[in-house]
Amino acid sequence: MNVKFNNRDPVYVQVIRLFKEQIARGYFEPGQEIPSRRELANQLKINPNTAQRAYKEMEEQGLVFTEGNMPSRITKDEAVLKRVREELIVEAVENFIGSIKTINVPLSEVLELVKEKYDTESGEEEGSE
Amino acid sequence: MNVKFNNRDPVYVQVIRLFKEQIARGYFEPGQEIPSRRELANQLKINPNTAQRAYKEMEEQGLVFTEGNMPSRITKDEAVLKRVREELIVEAVENFIGSIKTINVPLSEVLELVKEKYDTESGEEEGSE
DNA sequence: AAAGGTGTATTAAGTATATAATACACCTCG
DNA sequence: CGAGGTGTATTATATACTTAATACACCTTT
């Protein structure tokens, strides 16, 4: 796994974000197993306790669930999964609007910029490391 | 002054951001005096040391300068001020594109959302707390 | 000269995050 | 049965950020 963490946000928050993005992209099936805390920690090169904290919060948010001592799973509630995607989109849009309003830029101007930039970096993954 | 800080980012980072936004909006004249560390701390209800840290970083970035023991001032270099605005815009655009790409949303779809939301909250301030 | 406002610097304490090292109960698998 | 993998919990240490309390040199104003 090839994940880059920034040093601004807590790692466990970034891990949650990572799972939400994958959910939004339809990467997970409802009820699908996710890596154990220890395995995730190994994959992401983080501490098992940090992985545990991320999973615990995701459980509180209803994104994953755990039965007995079985591996945790993505929720089977498809409405929840769908809502994750919508929330991420709304969040992105609101952040963007908030930013350009505080800077006081005409909307048409930035929309042009968005279209240009979007096509420029048309792909998004090119992980070679 | 009515500034709301979040608890995610360091306060001194948010203070820098605040100044950059005001610069981007043309709020400051080149060479204009800015509040002293103690006064800013008083206005924003933060610690003078935190204000000092923000000012120090802004000096390192060339945004403000200090002569002798006079009050610090916004740089007189208009090119620098102009660049601040451009950088904030580019940053907003890139963040936005990055977000919607990781979520895998068609561009046309979110652009519609942006237009709708932008008009909805046509004003921007409604702080009551 | 004295007072007070600049910027600047230092030291200490508190909180949140991350890591580390364990520990334990539970269940499955061999 | 026993080993090993689950989730879960506890305790300790390190670091970054924030606040706090001072301190000092410099300059202007009175």
Tab-separated table of C-alpha atoms (C1' of nucleotides) in Angstrom:
chain	number	residue	atom	x	y	z
A	1	MET	CA	0.000	0.000	0.000
A	2	ASN	CA	1.229	3.375	-0.986
A	3	VAL	CA	-0.173	6.015	1.293
A	4	LYS	CA	1.334	9.349	2.100
A	5	PHE	CA	0.439	10.957	5.387
A	6	ASN	CA	0.819	14.615	6.009
A	7	ASN	CA	2.053	15.863	9.341
A	8	ARG	CA	-0.753	18.340	9.809
A	9	ASP	CA	-3.655	16.042	10.598
A	10	PRO	CA	-3.608	13.218	13.138
A	11	VAL	CA	-2.765	9.934	11.465
A	12	TYR	CA	-5.884	8.205	12.702
A	13	VAL	CA	-7.978	10.933	11.065
A	14	GLN	CA	-6.162	10.406	7.798
A	15	VAL	CA	-6.744	6.685	8.031
A	16	ILE	CA	-10.469	7.267	8.444
A	17	ARG	CA	-10.362	9.608	5.488
A	18	LEU	CA	-8.613	6.918	3.470
A	19	PHE	CA	-11.350	4.401	4.165
A	20	LYS	CA	-14.079	6.889	3.410
A	21	GLU	CA	-12.506	7.664	0.074
A	22	GLN	CA	-12.336	4.004	-0.785
A	23	ILE	CA	-15.934	3.573	0.243
A	24	ALA	CA	-16.902	6.558	-1.887
A	25	ARG	CA	-15.164	5.001	-4.854
A	26	GLY	CA	-17.053	1.781	-4.395
A	27	TYR	CA	-13.924	-0.098	-3.512
A	28	PHE	CA	-15.621	-2.047	-0.747
A	29	GLU	CA	-18.526	-4.420	-0.943
A	30	PRO	CA	-21.067	-4.133	1.872
A	31	GLY	CA	-20.002	-6.531	4.603
A	32	GLN	CA	-16.528	-6.946	3.200
A	33	GLU	CA	-13.745	-7.859	5.577
A	34	ILE	CA	-11.136	-5.216	6.267
A	35	PRO	CA	-7.576	-5.845	7.437
A	36	SER	CA	-7.022	-6.539	11.098
A	37	ARG	CA	-5.583	-3.712	13.207
A	38	ARG	CA	-2.207	-5.331	13.233
A	39	GLU	CA	-2.198	-6.010	9.530
A	40	LEU	CA	-3.322	-2.520	8.609
A	41	ALA	CA	-0.661	-1.085	10.880
A	42	ASN	CA	1.874	-3.199	9.078
A	43	GLN	CA	0.671	-2.143	5.653
A	44	LEU	CA	0.535	1.554	6.429
A	45	LYS	CA	3.655	1.563	8.601
A	46	ILE	CA	1.765	2.944	11.537
A	47	ASN	CA	1.279	1.814	15.097
A	48	PRO	CA	-1.390	-0.806	15.836
A	49	ASN	CA	-2.843	1.526	18.451
A	50	THR	CA	-3.333	4.206	15.829
A	51	ALA	CA	-5.069	1.700	13.578
A	52	GLN	CA	-7.247	0.669	16.496
A	53	ARG	CA	-8.215	4.253	17.145
A	54	ALA	CA	-9.209	4.746	13.517
A	55	TYR	CA	-11.289	1.553	13.487
A	56	LYS	CA	-12.916	2.435	16.759
A	57	GLU	CA	-14.063	5.799	15.426
A	58	MET	CA	-15.284	4.224	12.230
A	59	GLU	CA	-17.334	1.822	14.298
A	60	GLU	CA	-18.845	4.687	16.240
A	61	GLN	CA	-19.758	6.270	12.917
A	62	GLY	CA	-21.400	3.072	11.757
A	63	LEU	CA	-18.997	2.532	8.889
A	64	VAL	CA	-17.630	-0.778	10.129
A	65	PHE	CA	-18.771	-3.385	12.604
A	66	THR	CA	-17.235	-6.210	14.537
A	67	GLU	CA	-18.846	-9.459	15.631
A	68	GLY	CA	-17.183	-11.395	18.381
A	69	ASN	CA	-13.504	-11.605	17.694
A	70	MET	CA	-13.924	-11.915	13.980
A	71	PRO	CA	-12.192	-9.506	11.638
A	72	SER	CA	-14.064	-6.221	11.388
A	73	ARG	CA	-16.207	-5.622	8.329
A	74	ILE	CA	-17.568	-2.769	6.293
A	75	THR	CA	-21.178	-2.090	7.199
A	76	LYS	CA	-23.833	-3.904	5.207
A	77	ASP	CA	-26.047	-0.827	5.198
A	78	GLU	CA	-25.788	0.449	1.665
A	79	ALA	CA	-27.513	3.690	2.573
A	80	VAL	CA	-24.648	4.467	4.915
A	81	LEU	CA	-22.108	3.725	2.218
A	82	LYS	CA	-23.938	5.907	-0.242
A	83	ARG	CA	-24.119	8.720	2.276
A	84	VAL	CA	-20.363	8.627	2.774
A	85	ARG	CA	-19.857	9.432	-0.866
A	86	GLU	CA	-22.366	12.251	-0.801
A	87	GLU	CA	-20.854	13.718	2.316
A	88	LEU	CA	-17.373	13.731	0.854
A	89	ILE	CA	-18.652	15.477	-2.251
A	90	VAL	CA	-20.574	18.091	-0.307
A	91	GLU	CA	-17.573	18.611	1.919
A	92	ALA	CA	-15.283	19.176	-1.056
A	93	VAL	CA	-17.714	21.596	-2.641
A	94	GLU	CA	-18.247	23.549	0.546
A	95	ASN	CA	-14.561	23.793	1.287
A	96	PHE	CA	-13.975	25.059	-2.202
A	97	ILE	CA	-16.726	27.644	-2.073
A	98	GLY	CA	-15.626	28.765	1.359
A	99	SER	CA	-12.093	29.274	0.126
A	100	ILE	CA	-12.899	31.262	-2.966
A	101	LYS	CA	-15.372	33.416	-1.090
A	102	THR	CA	-12.874	34.383	1.571
A	103	ILE	CA	-10.467	35.254	-1.216
A	104	ASN	CA	-13.177	37.076	-3.089
A	105	VAL	CA	-12.694	35.592	-6.516
A	106	PRO	CA	-15.376	35.644	-9.198
A	107	LEU	CA	-16.896	32.220	-9.639
A	108	SER	CA	-16.581	32.120	-13.415
A	109	GLU	CA	-12.873	32.770	-13.135
A	110	VAL	CA	-12.118	29.836	-10.846
A	111	LEU	CA	-14.423	27.503	-12.706
A	112	GLU	CA	-12.296	28.051	-15.777
A	113	LEU	CA	-9.220	27.278	-13.737
A	114	VAL	CA	-10.804	24.100	-12.449
A	115	LYS	CA	-11.623	22.878	-15.934
A	116	GLU	CA	-8.115	23.592	-17.168
A	117	LYS	CA	-6.365	21.972	-14.245
A	118	TYR	CA	-8.674	19.006	-14.224
A	119	ASP	CA	-7.815	18.031	-17.764
A	120	THR	CA	-4.155	18.746	-17.271
A	121	GLU	CA	-3.644	16.133	-14.617
A	122	SER	CA	-6.199	13.829	-16.181
A	123	GLY	CA	-4.912	10.657	-14.543
A	124	GLU	CA	-4.347	10.465	-10.853
A	125	GLU	CA	-2.357	7.407	-9.848
A	126	GLU	CA	1.138	6.765	-11.002
A	127	GLY	CA	2.585	5.066	-8.000
A	128	SER	CA	5.955	3.631	-8.841
A	129	GLU	CA	7.305	3.326	-5.312
B	1	MET	CA	-12.630	41.043	15.538
B	2	ASN	CA	-14.673	37.951	15.041
B	3	VAL	CA	-12.449	35.059	14.170
B	4	LYS	CA	-13.211	31.452	14.731
B	5	PHE	CA	-10.328	29.059	15.105
B	6	ASN	CA	-10.686	25.362	14.567
B	7	ASN	CA	-8.900	22.921	16.803
B	8	ARG	CA	-7.403	20.936	13.969
B	9	ASP	CA	-4.731	23.299	12.739
B	10	PRO	CA	-2.207	25.090	14.931
B	11	VAL	CA	-3.435	28.552	15.831
B	12	TYR	CA	-0.364	30.282	14.451
B	13	VAL	CA	-1.009	28.617	11.078
B	14	GLN	CA	-4.566	29.874	11.108
B	15	VAL	CA	-3.378	33.365	11.939
B	16	ILE	CA	-1.061	33.316	8.944
B	17	ARG	CA	-3.915	32.077	6.825
B	18	LEU	CA	-6.066	34.927	8.098
B	19	PHE	CA	-3.516	37.515	7.032
B	20	LYS	CA	-3.042	35.907	3.657
B	21	GLU	CA	-6.763	36.004	3.035
B	22	GLN	CA	-6.904	39.664	3.914
B	23	ILE	CA	-3.955	40.332	1.645
B	24	ALA	CA	-5.672	38.407	-1.139
B	25	ARG	CA	-8.783	40.526	-0.703
B	26	GLY	CA	-6.765	43.715	-0.988
B	27	TYR	CA	-7.457	44.623	2.590
B	28	PHE	CA	-3.925	45.829	3.205
B	29	GLU	CA	-2.010	48.604	1.499
B	30	PRO	CA	1.635	47.851	0.740
B	31	GLY	CA	3.670	49.013	3.712
B	32	GLN	CA	0.645	49.275	5.959
B	33	GLU	CA	1.161	48.875	9.681
B	34	ILE	CA	-0.220	45.747	11.287
B	35	PRO	CA	-1.167	45.349	14.956
B	36	SER	CA	1.607	44.714	17.424
B	37	ARG	CA	1.986	41.172	18.734
B	38	ARG	CA	0.368	42.096	21.993
B	39	GLU	CA	-2.498	43.922	20.381
B	40	LEU	CA	-3.214	41.155	17.904
B	41	ALA	CA	-3.135	38.640	20.728
B	42	ASN	CA	-5.641	40.759	22.552
B	43	GLN	CA	-7.927	41.094	19.541
B	44	LEU	CA	-7.861	37.405	18.653
B	45	LYS	CA	-7.861	36.185	22.240
B	46	ILE	CA	-4.674	34.247	21.720
B	47	ASN	CA	-1.330	34.232	23.431
B	48	PRO	CA	1.243	36.896	22.485
B	49	ASN	CA	3.753	34.134	21.876
B	50	THR	CA	1.447	32.555	19.340
B	51	ALA	CA	1.039	35.905	17.612
B	52	GLN	CA	4.797	36.302	17.618
B	53	ARG	CA	5.234	32.918	16.028
B	54	ALA	CA	2.778	33.792	13.264
B	55	TYR	CA	4.484	37.133	12.581
B	56	LYS	CA	7.888	35.535	12.590
B	57	GLU	CA	6.861	33.032	9.946
B	58	MET	CA	5.240	35.731	7.875
B	59	GLU	CA	8.499	37.655	7.993
B	60	GLU	CA	10.399	34.610	6.834
B	61	GLN	CA	7.945	34.353	3.949
B	62	GLY	CA	8.506	37.985	3.053
B	63	LEU	CA	4.933	39.016	3.760
B	64	VAL	CA	5.756	41.461	6.531
B	65	PHE	CA	8.868	43.285	7.657
B	66	THR	CA	10.061	45.034	10.745
B	67	GLU	CA	12.431	47.970	11.036
B	68	GLY	CA	14.080	48.586	14.352
B	69	ASN	CA	11.497	48.388	17.052
B	70	MET	CA	8.777	49.959	14.967
B	71	PRO	CA	5.470	48.191	14.445
B	72	SER	CA	5.730	45.511	11.771
B	73	ARG	CA	4.366	46.307	8.338
B	74	ILE	CA	2.983	44.545	5.321
B	75	THR	CA	5.609	44.237	2.611
B	76	LYS	CA	5.817	47.026	0.060
B	77	ASP	CA	6.516	44.529	-2.703
B	78	GLU	CA	3.276	44.459	-4.642
B	79	ALA	CA	4.408	41.451	-6.630
B	80	VAL	CA	4.555	39.473	-3.392
B	81	LEU	CA	1.071	40.603	-2.425
B	82	LYS	CA	-0.283	39.688	-5.811
B	83	ARG	CA	1.345	36.298	-5.628
B	84	VAL	CA	-0.332	35.575	-2.305
B	85	ARG	CA	-3.710	35.917	-3.946
B	86	GLU	CA	-2.748	33.709	-6.853
B	87	GLU	CA	-1.325	31.080	-4.555
B	88	LEU	CA	-4.475	30.937	-2.462
B	89	ILE	CA	-6.565	30.541	-5.580
B	90	VAL	CA	-4.373	27.816	-7.005
B	91	GLU	CA	-4.348	26.101	-3.641
B	92	ALA	CA	-8.136	26.138	-3.442
B	93	VAL	CA	-8.468	24.814	-6.973
B	94	GLU	CA	-5.931	22.072	-6.445
B	95	ASN	CA	-7.454	20.977	-3.173
B	96	PHE	CA	-10.825	20.814	-4.830
B	97	ILE	CA	-9.622	18.837	-7.817
B	98	GLY	CA	-7.655	16.514	-5.588
B	99	SER	CA	-10.723	15.822	-3.503
B	100	ILE	CA	-13.116	15.101	-6.313
B	101	LYS	CA	-10.577	12.926	-8.079
B	102	THR	CA	-9.992	10.741	-5.076
B	103	ILE	CA	-13.737	10.393	-4.772
B	104	ASN	CA	-14.054	9.764	-8.479
B	105	VAL	CA	-16.844	12.159	-9.306
B	106	PRO	CA	-17.523	13.439	-12.813
B	107	LEU	CA	-16.441	17.047	-13.155
B	108	SER	CA	-19.655	18.278	-14.719
B	109	GLU	CA	-21.620	16.936	-11.778
B	110	VAL	CA	-19.680	18.800	-9.114
B	111	LEU	CA	-19.497	21.978	-11.146
B	112	GLU	CA	-23.261	22.071	-11.111
B	113	LEU	CA	-23.201	21.598	-7.365
B	114	VAL	CA	-20.717	24.424	-7.005
B	115	LYS	CA	-22.891	26.813	-8.993
B	116	GLU	CA	-25.964	25.934	-6.983
B	117	LYS	CA	-24.300	26.185	-3.600
B	118	TYR	CA	-22.496	29.363	-4.508
B	119	ASP	CA	-25.697	31.227	-5.217
B	120	THR	CA	-27.495	29.713	-2.270
B	121	GLU	CA	-25.213	31.187	0.329
B	122	SER	CA	-24.640	34.331	-1.677
B	123	GLY	CA	-23.506	36.238	1.392
B	124	GLU	CA	-20.847	34.732	3.531
B	125	GLU	CA	-21.018	35.987	7.081
B	126	GLU	CA	-23.717	35.039	9.469
B	127	GLY	CA	-21.745	34.572	12.656
B	128	SER	CA	-24.003	34.762	15.643
B	129	GLU	CA	-21.765	33.130	18.215
C	1	DA	C1'	15.507	61.203	32.595
C	2	DA	C1'	11.309	58.282	33.168
C	3	DA	C1'	7.338	55.774	31.239
C	4	DG	C1'	5.513	53.037	28.056
C	5	DG	C1'	5.158	50.773	23.740
C	6	DT	C1'	7.852	48.277	20.157
C	7	DG	C1'	10.144	43.472	18.818
C	8	DT	C1'	12.484	39.502	20.679
C	9	DA	C1'	13.861	35.668	23.641
C	10	DT	C1'	13.692	32.205	27.378
C	11	DT	C1'	11.772	28.870	30.565
C	12	DA	C1'	8.013	26.124	32.379
C	13	DA	C1'	3.696	23.637	32.355
C	14	DG	C1'	-0.434	21.438	30.150
C	15	DT	C1'	-2.751	18.888	26.330
C	16	DA	C1'	-3.194	15.963	22.266
C	17	DT	C1'	-1.123	12.790	19.305
C	18	DA	C1'	1.832	8.904	18.171
C	19	DT	C1'	4.500	5.246	19.386
C	20	DA	C1'	5.819	1.371	22.231
C	21	DA	C1'	5.319	-2.603	24.978
C	22	DT	C1'	2.307	-5.494	27.100
C	23	DA	C1'	-1.723	-8.008	28.590
C	24	DC	C1'	-6.085	-10.574	28.222
C	25	DA	C1'	-10.330	-12.951	26.564
C	26	DC	C1'	-12.117	-15.134	22.675
C	27	DC	C1'	-12.265	-18.091	18.736
C	28	DT	C1'	-10.472	-20.943	14.866
C	29	DC	C1'	-7.343	-24.056	12.983
C	30	DG	C1'	-4.244	-27.712	12.930
D	1	DC	C1'	-5.434	-29.526	23.430
D	2	DG	C1'	-2.343	-25.768	21.997
D	3	DA	C1'	-0.788	-22.155	18.785
D	4	DG	C1'	-1.892	-18.247	16.738
D	5	DG	C1'	-4.852	-14.721	15.118
D	6	DT	C1'	-8.881	-11.783	16.345
D	7	DG	C1'	-10.480	-7.343	19.099
D	8	DT	C1'	-9.619	-4.647	23.181
D	9	DA	C1'	-7.342	-2.281	27.017
D	10	DT	C1'	-3.632	-0.202	29.879
D	11	DT	C1'	0.577	2.231	30.932
D	12	DA	C1'	4.561	4.865	29.640
D	13	DT	C1'	7.387	7.961	26.779
D	14	DA	C1'	8.273	11.539	23.187
D	15	DT	C1'	6.972	15.373	20.469
D	16	DA	C1'	4.405	19.511	18.926
D	17	DC	C1'	1.510	23.119	20.041
D	18	DT	C1'	-0.296	26.394	23.262
D	19	DT	C1'	-0.341	29.143	27.092
D	20	DA	C1'	1.974	31.582	30.755
D	21	DA	C1'	5.169	34.507	32.993
D	22	DT	C1'	9.087	37.070	32.510
D	23	DA	C1'	12.979	39.538	30.784
D	24	DC	C1'	15.583	42.795	27.899
D	25	DA	C1'	17.105	46.186	24.335
D	26	DC	C1'	15.402	49.858	21.679
D	27	DC	C1'	12.914	53.988	20.668
D	28	DT	C1'	9.359	57.628	21.245
D	29	DT	C1'	6.936	60.528	24.088
D	30	DT	C1'	6.272	63.163	28.058
